[in-house]
Amino acid sequence: MDPGETLLYEPGGSWWVVAIGPVLVLVTLAMEIAGKGRIHWEVLTIFGVILTGFSVLQVIAARQHVSMHLTETTLREGTQTIEIADIVKIFPASHGTETQDWESAPALGELHAVPRRRKGIGLRLANGSLVQAWARDVERLRTELTEAHLAVKMGLPPKGRR
């Protein structure tokens, strides 16, 4: 089935983080060249490989587990994808002091809670479960998800098939 156009996408991790290790090694190398004494090529190489390797692993994990992708018919949070047709209710944002039931619901995806620097949106699914969808730009997610949910409920096909 065609999921339709992408409405919102957040990659979860940025590749620029990988550059931190080599930049730190180059700064250290410059300090060693400017100073007196020998240059520790072996140590700098080992630290550069270790820092770069860990950064690559961190970005790959973030892109797999903390990314989100909303299309006209599906919502993917981390490695879990749900059909928008399976959403029964999208709860309004909580602006009061009282905690809403959905705020303690499990997050979609394989993570136990909404990832750091992201906010949740309460959803009731067709199977009766209460979950949280999440994104950095939670207001845009709420808007796009609400519009896509309404289009699916109305039976409108994805834009590419209209």
C-alpha positions as a LaTeX table, in Angstrom:
\begin{tabular}{lrrr}
\hline
Residue & $x$ (\AA) & $y$ (\AA) & $z$ (\AA) \\
\hline
Met1 & 0.00 & 0.00 & 0.00 \\
Asp2 & 1.20 & 3.48 & $-0.88$ \\
Pro3 & 1.81 & 5.45 & 2.35 \\
Gly4 & 1.41 & 8.74 & 0.48 \\
Glu5 & 3.50 & 11.88 & 0.79 \\
Thr6 & 5.76 & 12.59 & 3.74 \\
Leu7 & 4.09 & 15.13 & 6.01 \\
Leu8 & 6.78 & 15.32 & 8.70 \\
Tyr9 & 10.15 & 13.65 & 9.15 \\
Glu10 & 12.68 & 13.92 & 11.97 \\
Pro11 & 15.87 & 11.89 & 11.45 \\
Gly12 & 16.67 & 11.44 & 15.14 \\
Gly13 & 20.42 & 12.06 & 14.84 \\
Ser14 & 22.73 & 14.26 & 12.82 \\
Trp15 & 25.90 & 13.14 & 11.09 \\
Trp16 & 27.79 & 16.33 & 12.07 \\
Val17 & 28.33 & 14.73 & 15.51 \\
Val18 & 30.78 & 12.30 & 13.88 \\
Ala19 & 33.12 & 15.23 & 13.11 \\
Ile20 & 33.67 & 16.03 & 16.80 \\
Gly21 & 36.24 & 13.23 & 17.32 \\
Pro22 & 38.47 & 14.09 & 14.37 \\
Val23 & 38.28 & 17.82 & 15.18 \\
Leu24 & 39.41 & 17.17 & 18.76 \\
Val25 & 42.27 & 14.97 & 17.53 \\
Leu26 & 43.35 & 17.67 & 15.04 \\
Val27 & 43.31 & 20.33 & 17.79 \\
Thr28 & 45.43 & 18.06 & 19.99 \\
Leu29 & 47.77 & 17.37 & 17.08 \\
Ala30 & 48.17 & 21.11 & 16.45 \\
Met31 & 49.01 & 21.65 & 20.13 \\
Glu32 & 51.60 & 18.87 & 20.02 \\
Ile33 & 53.16 & 20.27 & 16.83 \\
Ala34 & 53.31 & 23.76 & 18.38 \\
Gly35 & 54.79 & 22.45 & 21.63 \\
Lys36 & 58.12 & 20.89 & 22.40 \\
Gly37 & 58.49 & 17.17 & 22.50 \\
Arg38 & 57.44 & 14.29 & 20.34 \\
Ile39 & 54.11 & 13.89 & 18.55 \\
His40 & 52.11 & 10.89 & 19.80 \\
Trp41 & 50.82 & 9.62 & 16.45 \\
Glu42 & 49.76 & 6.20 & 17.76 \\
Val43 & 47.73 & 7.57 & 20.67 \\
Leu44 & 46.09 & 10.27 & 18.53 \\
Thr45 & 45.19 & 7.69 & 15.89 \\
Ile46 & 43.69 & 5.30 & 18.45 \\
Phe47 & 41.66 & 8.07 & 20.12 \\
Gly48 & 40.51 & 9.36 & 16.73 \\
Val49 & 39.28 & 5.91 & 15.70 \\
Ile50 & 37.57 & 5.31 & 19.06 \\
Leu51 & 35.83 & 8.72 & 19.16 \\
Thr52 & 34.73 & 8.46 & 15.53 \\
Gly53 & 33.53 & 4.87 & 15.97 \\
Phe54 & 31.41 & 5.69 & 19.03 \\
Ser55 & 29.98 & 8.76 & 17.29 \\
Val56 & 28.99 & 6.69 & 14.24 \\
Leu57 & 27.31 & 4.09 & 16.49 \\
Gln58 & 25.45 & 6.83 & 18.38 \\
Val59 & 24.13 & 8.43 & 15.17 \\
Ile60 & 23.08 & 5.08 & 13.70 \\
Ala61 & 21.22 & 4.19 & 16.91 \\
Ala62 & 19.54 & 7.59 & 17.07 \\
Arg63 & 18.47 & 7.38 & 13.42 \\
Gln64 & 16.95 & 3.97 & 14.06 \\
His65 & 15.33 & 4.42 & 17.47 \\
Val66 & 14.60 & 8.16 & 17.78 \\
Ser67 & 13.50 & 9.04 & 14.26 \\
Met68 & 9.89 & 9.68 & 13.31 \\
His69 & 8.18 & 9.71 & 9.94 \\
Leu70 & 4.59 & 10.76 & 9.33 \\
Thr71 & 3.01 & 10.07 & 5.94 \\
Glu72 & $-0.57$ & 10.46 & 4.79 \\
Thr73 & $-1.46$ & 6.94 & 5.99 \\
Thr74 & 1.25 & 5.84 & 8.47 \\
Leu75 & 3.16 & 7.05 & 11.52 \\
Arg76 & 6.57 & 5.55 & 12.26 \\
Glu77 & 8.12 & 6.20 & 15.67 \\
Gly78 & 11.52 & 4.54 & 15.98 \\
Thr79 & 11.06 & 1.02 & 14.61 \\
Gln80 & 7.28 & 0.86 & 15.16 \\
Thr81 & 4.87 & 1.82 & 12.40 \\
Ile82 & 1.13 & 2.24 & 12.90 \\
Glu83 & $-1.59$ & 2.94 & 10.37 \\
Ile84 & $-3.32$ & 6.28 & 10.89 \\
Ala85 & $-6.59$ & 4.37 & 10.38 \\
Asp86 & $-5.82$ & 2.55 & 13.67 \\
Ile87 & $-5.97$ & 5.83 & 15.61 \\
Val88 & $-9.35$ & 6.33 & 17.27 \\
Lys89 & $-8.65$ & 9.58 & 19.11 \\
Ile90 & $-5.96$ & 12.27 & 19.25 \\
Phe91 & $-6.04$ & 13.88 & 22.69 \\
Pro92 & $-5.73$ & 17.67 & 23.02 \\
Ala93 & $-2.54$ & 19.18 & 24.42 \\
Ser94 & $-2.32$ & 19.33 & 28.20 \\
His95 & $-1.94$ & 22.93 & 29.32 \\
Gly96 & $-3.29$ & 22.61 & 32.85 \\
Thr97 & $-1.61$ & 21.56 & 36.08 \\
Glu98 & $-3.41$ & 18.22 & 36.25 \\
Thr99 & $-1.68$ & 15.27 & 34.62 \\
Gln100 & $-3.73$ & 13.67 & 31.85 \\
Asp101 & $-3.97$ & 9.87 & 31.59 \\
Trp102 & $-2.20$ & 9.84 & 28.22 \\
Glu103 & 0.86 & 11.61 & 29.69 \\
Ser104 & 1.82 & 8.45 & 31.58 \\
Ala105 & 1.06 & 6.14 & 28.63 \\
Pro106 & 3.93 & 4.28 & 26.97 \\
Ala107 & 5.62 & 5.88 & 23.98 \\
Leu108 & 5.25 & 4.44 & 20.51 \\
Gly109 & 8.38 & 2.66 & 19.37 \\
Glu110 & 10.62 & 0.38 & 21.37 \\
Leu111 & 11.64 & 3.04 & 23.92 \\
His112 & 10.01 & 3.01 & 27.35 \\
Ala113 & 9.31 & 6.73 & 27.39 \\
Val114 & 9.21 & 9.73 & 25.09 \\
Pro115 & 12.83 & 10.41 & 24.04 \\
Arg116 & 14.69 & 13.39 & 25.47 \\
Arg117 & 14.06 & 16.78 & 23.85 \\
Arg118 & 10.78 & 15.54 & 22.42 \\
Lys119 & 7.20 & 15.95 & 23.58 \\
Gly120 & 4.31 & 13.52 & 23.41 \\
Ile121 & 0.80 & 13.52 & 21.98 \\
Gly122 & $-1.79$ & 11.21 & 23.47 \\
Leu123 & $-3.43$ & 8.69 & 21.14 \\
Arg124 & $-6.12$ & 6.06 & 21.66 \\
Leu125 & $-5.68$ & 3.17 & 19.23 \\
Ala126 & $-8.35$ & 0.87 & 17.80 \\
Asn127 & $-7.20$ & $-1.97$ & 20.08 \\
Gly128 & $-8.06$ & 0.23 & 23.10 \\
Ser129 & $-4.48$ & 1.02 & 24.11 \\
Leu130 & $-3.38$ & 4.48 & 25.14 \\
Val131 & 0.01 & 5.55 & 23.74 \\
Gln132 & 2.09 & 8.63 & 23.06 \\
Ala133 & 3.33 & 9.72 & 19.66 \\
Trp134 & 6.30 & 12.07 & 19.93 \\
Ala135 & 8.40 & 14.60 & 18.02 \\
Arg136 & 10.67 & 17.56 & 18.56 \\
Asp137 & 8.19 & 19.79 & 16.71 \\
Val138 & 5.18 & 18.43 & 18.57 \\
Glu139 & 2.81 & 21.18 & 17.43 \\
Arg140 & 3.51 & 20.48 & 13.77 \\
Leu141 & 3.11 & 16.74 & 14.44 \\
Arg142 & $-0.23$ & 17.41 & 16.13 \\
Thr143 & $-1.43$ & 19.54 & 13.20 \\
Glu144 & $-0.25$ & 17.18 & 10.44 \\
Leu145 & $-1.42$ & 14.05 & 12.29 \\
Thr146 & $-4.85$ & 15.56 & 12.95 \\
Glu147 & $-5.29$ & 16.52 & 9.30 \\
Ala148 & $-4.07$ & 13.12 & 8.07 \\
His149 & $-6.36$ & 11.36 & 10.57 \\
Leu150 & $-9.34$ & 13.39 & 9.36 \\
Ala151 & $-8.50$ & 12.61 & 5.69 \\
Val152 & $-8.26$ & 8.87 & 6.45 \\
Lys153 & $-11.56$ & 8.95 & 8.37 \\
Met154 & $-13.19$ & 10.70 & 5.41 \\
Gly155 & $-11.84$ & 8.00 & 3.08 \\
Leu156 & $-9.66$ & 10.31 & 1.04 \\
Pro157 & $-6.81$ & 8.51 & $-0.78$ \\
Pro158 & $-3.20$ & 9.78 & $-0.55$ \\
Lys159 & $-2.54$ & 12.84 & $-2.74$ \\
Gly160 & $-0.51$ & 10.83 & $-5.24$ \\
Arg161 & $-3.54$ & 8.63 & $-6.04$ \\
Arg162 & $-6.25$ & 11.32 & $-6.17$ \\
\hline
\end{tabular}
